[in-house]
Amino acid sequence: MLRLAIQKSGRLSEDSLNLIRECGISFVNSSLKLKTESTNFPLEILYLRDDDIPGYVADGVADIGIVGENVLVEEGKQSLTVEKLGFSKCRLSLAVPKTMEYNSIQDLNGKNIATSYPNLLKAYLQEQGVEADIHTISGSVEIAPSIGLAEAICDIVSSGSTLISNGLKEVERVFKSEAALIANDDLSEEKREILDKLLFRIHAVQRARKKKYILLNAPNESLDEIRALLPSIKSPTILPLAEDGWSSLHSVVNEDDFWEIIEKIKAAGAQGILVIPIEKMII
Ligand code: PRT
Ligand code: ZN
């Protein structure tokens, strides 16, 4: 059985659990439990604080884990990374009071900066040739300037609204982060095999998230033009419609460029276009 550590309750929890469920792995989830076993896959889930996950995986208490890269790199455990998972995207940024005149990172020389990420910040300041005092605090970093604890902060930002509501402005991006799957580097052969099976499923889920299934009707004379606009996995499926001279075309498009493609295929004569989410995609 493979042991997976995920965050018990916080910003990573729901997306981590959803990913495992979308992989077809069932388990009873209870926020009161500290661990649970899957009923249909050799996986046990441990619920932990995110900060403890890299250490537990490094020590082999858990075999694999899901954690933010910000925590992973801060703890110097980036070598455990198996792959990025594409959710919980955020950045670690430097921010100063919005009234402060700020021209470049050099303006932070000699300043006092509050953060929960002293290692990431130290490395960044060194790289930039800035000498500042780092004041490590474990939470509520954004209020440090207003209570006179620090002149600047270095904290996680996603929408930026926390900074704005605390009278701060983002001035430098120190580190870009997203959730990552990590693994102990000394897994037994049996556990490696289970991890490979899990990764196979994760890839099928991730591939599907980026794609849409598209169906459309078109007059036969437009089909070549439409086909050229629709890169499909192999080649699109084309079926005749009951109405003479018309066909139905089925294909797969990238989520990112599907609006652009849809305008073009409409212009080329496509009608009755349906765009459908794909649950799993194995190629
Ligand atoms: O209790 P535990 O220790 O497990 O959880 P935690 O409180 O330490 O972590 P949690 O749940 O807040 O975050 C877990 C992970 O989610 C982080 O390590 C990041 O990788 C990621 N993440 C993504 C974020 C955010 N977005 C985020 N917005 N982590 C924190 N924030 C906070 C930030 O600290 C700031 O207070 O949200 C505020 C800023 O948000 P915006 O949207 O106003 O900019
Ligand atoms: Zn934490």
XYZ file of C-alpha atoms and ligand atoms in Angstrom:
328
model
C 0.000 0.000 0.000
C 1.247 3.487 -0.931
C 0.875 6.245 1.681
C -0.115 9.672 0.366
C 0.110 12.770 2.581
C -2.234 15.636 1.778
C -3.164 18.847 3.595
C -5.801 18.234 6.246
C -7.631 21.501 5.871
C -6.594 24.469 3.803
C -6.191 25.761 0.310
C -4.676 22.541 -1.081
C -7.124 20.087 0.478
C -10.083 20.165 -1.863
C -8.119 20.114 -5.128
C -5.865 17.330 -3.803
C -8.867 15.178 -2.848
C -10.629 15.943 -6.139
C -7.597 14.851 -8.134
C -7.478 11.517 -6.297
C -11.236 11.010 -6.774
C -11.024 11.878 -10.485
C -8.407 9.120 -10.716
C -11.239 6.744 -9.773
C -9.830 6.153 -6.288
C -12.615 5.873 -3.700
C -12.278 6.433 0.033
C -14.373 7.611 2.912
C -13.394 11.167 3.730
C -13.940 12.466 7.217
C -12.442 15.724 8.425
C -12.133 14.150 11.883
C -9.940 11.290 10.691
C -6.154 11.476 10.456
C -5.937 8.717 7.867
C -8.132 6.755 5.538
C -7.690 3.788 3.213
C -8.974 3.564 -0.320
C -11.565 0.901 -0.929
C -10.493 0.195 -4.524
C -6.789 1.155 -4.879
C -3.732 0.311 -2.728
C -3.548 3.822 -1.301
C -3.707 5.169 2.232
C -4.233 8.896 2.776
C -2.684 10.779 5.720
C -4.110 14.205 6.551
C -1.388 16.604 7.748
C -0.452 20.270 8.032
C 1.106 21.308 4.733
C 4.384 22.343 6.406
C 4.910 18.791 7.708
C 4.370 17.060 4.349
C 7.893 17.474 2.812
C 9.578 16.225 5.999
C 7.276 13.222 6.360
C 7.861 12.230 2.734
C 11.630 12.741 3.020
C 11.692 10.549 6.157
C 9.499 7.864 4.560
C 6.631 8.226 7.062
C 4.580 8.970 3.932
C 5.642 7.646 0.517
C 4.234 10.483 -1.556
C 2.601 13.848 -0.888
C 0.908 16.865 -2.400
C 2.274 20.234 -1.288
C 2.853 23.799 -2.535
C 6.255 24.366 -4.134
C 6.655 27.425 -1.894
C 6.700 25.182 1.201
C 8.793 22.518 -0.531
C 11.550 24.875 -1.674
C 11.483 26.869 1.588
C 12.224 23.613 3.394
C 15.000 22.749 0.910
C 13.218 19.587 -0.255
C 12.687 20.380 -3.955
C 14.591 17.229 -4.948
C 11.508 15.204 -3.912
C 9.418 16.690 -6.755
C 7.868 14.176 -9.136
C 5.772 16.665 -11.063
C 3.757 19.865 -10.904
C 0.004 19.459 -10.621
C -1.275 22.757 -12.019
C -3.511 23.865 -9.129
C -3.072 26.204 -6.114
C -1.114 28.575 -8.296
C 0.269 31.590 -6.435
C 3.403 33.670 -6.102
C 5.671 34.784 -3.286
C 6.027 38.539 -3.623
C 7.630 41.513 -1.955
C 5.220 44.298 -1.050
C 5.638 47.736 0.503
C 3.177 50.359 1.819
C 1.498 51.960 -1.184
C 2.671 55.393 -0.022
C 6.339 54.385 -0.136
C 8.283 55.572 -3.139
C 9.662 52.473 -4.803
C 11.873 52.469 -7.871
C 13.877 49.269 -7.685
C 14.775 46.383 -5.413
C 17.752 48.473 -4.230
C 15.227 50.566 -2.276
C 14.940 47.604 0.107
C 18.595 47.882 1.190
C 18.766 48.202 4.968
C 15.019 47.681 5.355
C 13.265 45.301 7.714
C 11.187 42.687 5.830
C 8.636 40.408 7.522
C 7.998 36.966 6.008
C 7.147 33.335 6.709
C 9.559 32.343 3.916
C 13.004 33.432 5.194
C 14.995 30.982 3.055
C 13.332 31.832 -0.244
C 13.592 35.543 0.560
C 17.231 35.330 1.628
C 18.211 33.548 -1.586
C 16.341 36.131 -3.684
C 17.879 39.143 -1.902
C 21.347 37.644 -2.234
C 20.815 37.069 -5.950
C 19.717 40.707 -6.294
C 22.622 42.010 -4.196
C 20.352 43.523 -1.552
C 21.100 43.500 2.162
C 18.021 43.664 4.353
C 16.947 42.397 7.760
C 14.610 39.415 7.522
C 12.069 39.180 10.308
C 10.494 35.703 10.365
C 6.883 35.489 11.535
C 4.502 32.583 11.142
C 1.316 34.345 10.074
C -0.579 37.624 9.497
C 2.445 38.925 7.613
C 0.359 41.514 5.765
C -0.285 43.560 8.918
C 3.426 43.838 9.846
C 3.992 47.279 8.240
C 0.854 48.839 9.763
C 1.833 47.755 13.284
C 5.403 48.963 12.851
C 6.965 45.503 12.835
C 8.535 45.822 9.385
C 8.900 48.230 6.465
C 8.137 45.650 3.790
C 6.745 42.124 3.576
C 7.317 39.021 1.503
C 4.184 36.878 1.355
C 2.038 34.622 -0.816
C -0.224 36.466 -3.248
C -2.899 35.112 -5.522
C -5.574 37.696 -6.395
C -3.695 40.555 -4.701
C -6.746 41.708 -2.732
C -5.173 41.016 0.694
C -2.320 43.365 -0.171
C -4.682 46.078 -1.386
C -6.932 45.871 1.658
C -3.852 46.280 3.876
C -2.613 49.368 2.025
C 0.287 47.532 0.360
C 1.554 47.276 -3.218
C 3.284 44.317 -4.842
C 6.726 45.359 -6.071
C 8.703 42.183 -6.855
C 7.859 38.553 -7.609
C 10.232 36.315 -5.709
C 8.931 32.845 -6.556
C 6.151 31.251 -8.618
C 4.407 28.291 -7.057
C 1.821 25.591 -7.687
C 0.942 22.286 -6.055
C 3.437 19.504 -6.678
C 3.410 15.744 -6.267
C 6.448 14.649 -4.265
C 7.818 11.193 -3.486
C 10.337 9.595 -1.178
C 13.419 8.764 -3.254
C 13.813 5.294 -1.805
C 10.471 3.617 -2.606
C 10.313 -0.184 -2.803
C 9.679 -1.730 -6.199
C 6.077 -2.544 -5.229
C 5.407 1.036 -4.164
C 7.054 2.394 -7.336
C 4.640 0.273 -9.364
C 1.645 1.678 -7.472
C 2.994 5.207 -7.966
C 3.367 4.562 -11.701
C -0.267 3.394 -11.859
C -1.357 6.504 -9.995
C 0.697 8.738 -12.317
C -0.858 7.052 -15.361
C -4.300 7.999 -14.018
C -3.234 11.530 -13.028
C -1.923 12.129 -16.550
C -5.205 10.905 -18.083
C -7.139 13.317 -15.833
C -4.803 16.243 -16.525
C -4.809 15.682 -20.286
C -8.598 15.610 -20.279
C -8.813 18.864 -18.276
C -6.936 20.700 -21.005
C -9.110 19.381 -23.843
C -12.725 19.605 -25.004
C -14.675 17.250 -27.214
C -16.274 19.105 -30.108
C -19.152 17.999 -32.379
C -20.466 20.001 -35.286
C -22.523 19.756 -38.455
C -21.241 21.097 -41.751
C -21.998 20.981 -45.453
C -19.699 18.420 -47.110
C -17.958 21.042 -49.239
C -16.747 22.840 -46.049
C -15.302 19.715 -44.432
C -11.740 20.051 -45.733
C -11.444 23.619 -44.542
C -12.907 22.758 -41.110
C -10.680 19.686 -40.745
C -7.620 21.809 -41.335
C -8.689 24.084 -38.477
C -9.225 21.208 -36.037
C -6.113 19.350 -34.984
C -7.472 16.113 -33.506
C -5.788 13.213 -31.741
C -5.437 11.200 -34.948
C -7.955 12.452 -37.445
C -11.526 13.622 -36.842
C -14.512 11.289 -37.054
C -16.871 12.227 -39.907
C -20.380 10.720 -40.114
C -23.039 11.420 -42.734
C -26.180 13.257 -41.540
C -29.678 12.147 -42.579
C -29.845 15.318 -44.645
C -28.088 14.889 -47.973
C -24.814 16.772 -48.456
C -24.201 17.292 -44.713
C -21.913 15.574 -42.224
C -21.271 15.529 -38.511
C -17.649 15.971 -37.450
C -16.250 14.975 -34.024
C -12.859 16.008 -32.699
C -10.853 17.171 -29.682
C -9.581 20.734 -29.175
C -7.352 22.478 -26.663
C -9.227 24.371 -23.981
C -6.820 27.317 -24.445
C -7.489 27.972 -28.099
C -11.004 26.691 -28.556
C -12.725 30.125 -28.739
C -10.454 31.134 -31.545
C -11.020 27.855 -33.392
C -14.779 28.095 -32.950
C -14.951 31.510 -34.607
C -12.973 30.198 -37.557
C -14.995 27.017 -38.039
C -18.271 28.974 -37.841
C -16.991 31.259 -40.530
C -16.143 28.149 -42.567
C -19.771 26.915 -42.400
C -20.012 24.812 -39.203
C -23.391 24.740 -37.419
C -24.876 23.161 -34.298
C -21.507 23.154 -32.529
C -21.397 21.267 -29.219
C -18.396 21.498 -26.882
C -18.275 18.852 -24.173
C -15.876 18.271 -21.261
C -13.781 15.111 -21.377
C -13.508 13.082 -18.190
C -10.414 10.969 -18.917
C -8.088 10.886 -21.872
C -5.720 8.014 -22.614
C -3.544 8.241 -25.714
O -2.852 24.625 8.389
P -1.800 24.435 7.364
O -0.404 24.737 7.863
O -1.907 23.086 6.696
O -2.139 25.486 6.182
P -1.565 26.945 5.872
O -2.455 27.936 6.522
O -0.103 27.009 6.139
O -1.694 26.994 4.299
P -2.911 27.453 3.342
O -4.007 26.448 3.394
O -3.254 28.881 3.549
O -2.161 27.367 1.928
C -1.663 26.164 1.446
C -0.926 26.432 0.141
O -1.825 26.989 -0.825
C 0.195 27.452 0.213
O 1.402 26.914 0.723
C 0.326 27.878 -1.241
O 1.118 26.930 -1.936
C -1.097 27.768 -1.771
N -1.791 29.063 -1.941
C -2.440 29.445 -3.069
C -1.938 30.047 -1.038
C -2.694 31.065 -1.641
N -2.997 30.661 -2.902
C -3.023 32.250 -0.900
N -3.678 33.132 -1.440
N -1.521 30.185 0.247
C -1.839 31.277 0.946
N -2.560 32.324 0.434
C -2.842 33.455 1.390
C -1.675 34.406 1.572
O -0.841 33.966 2.629
C -2.353 35.712 1.907
O -2.710 35.768 3.273
O -3.912 34.231 0.925
C -3.645 35.618 1.096
C -3.437 36.289 -0.224
O -4.468 35.961 -1.119
P -5.016 37.056 -2.149
O -5.921 36.280 -3.057
O -5.744 38.093 -1.366
O -3.819 37.607 -2.893
Zn 1.071 25.627 6.812
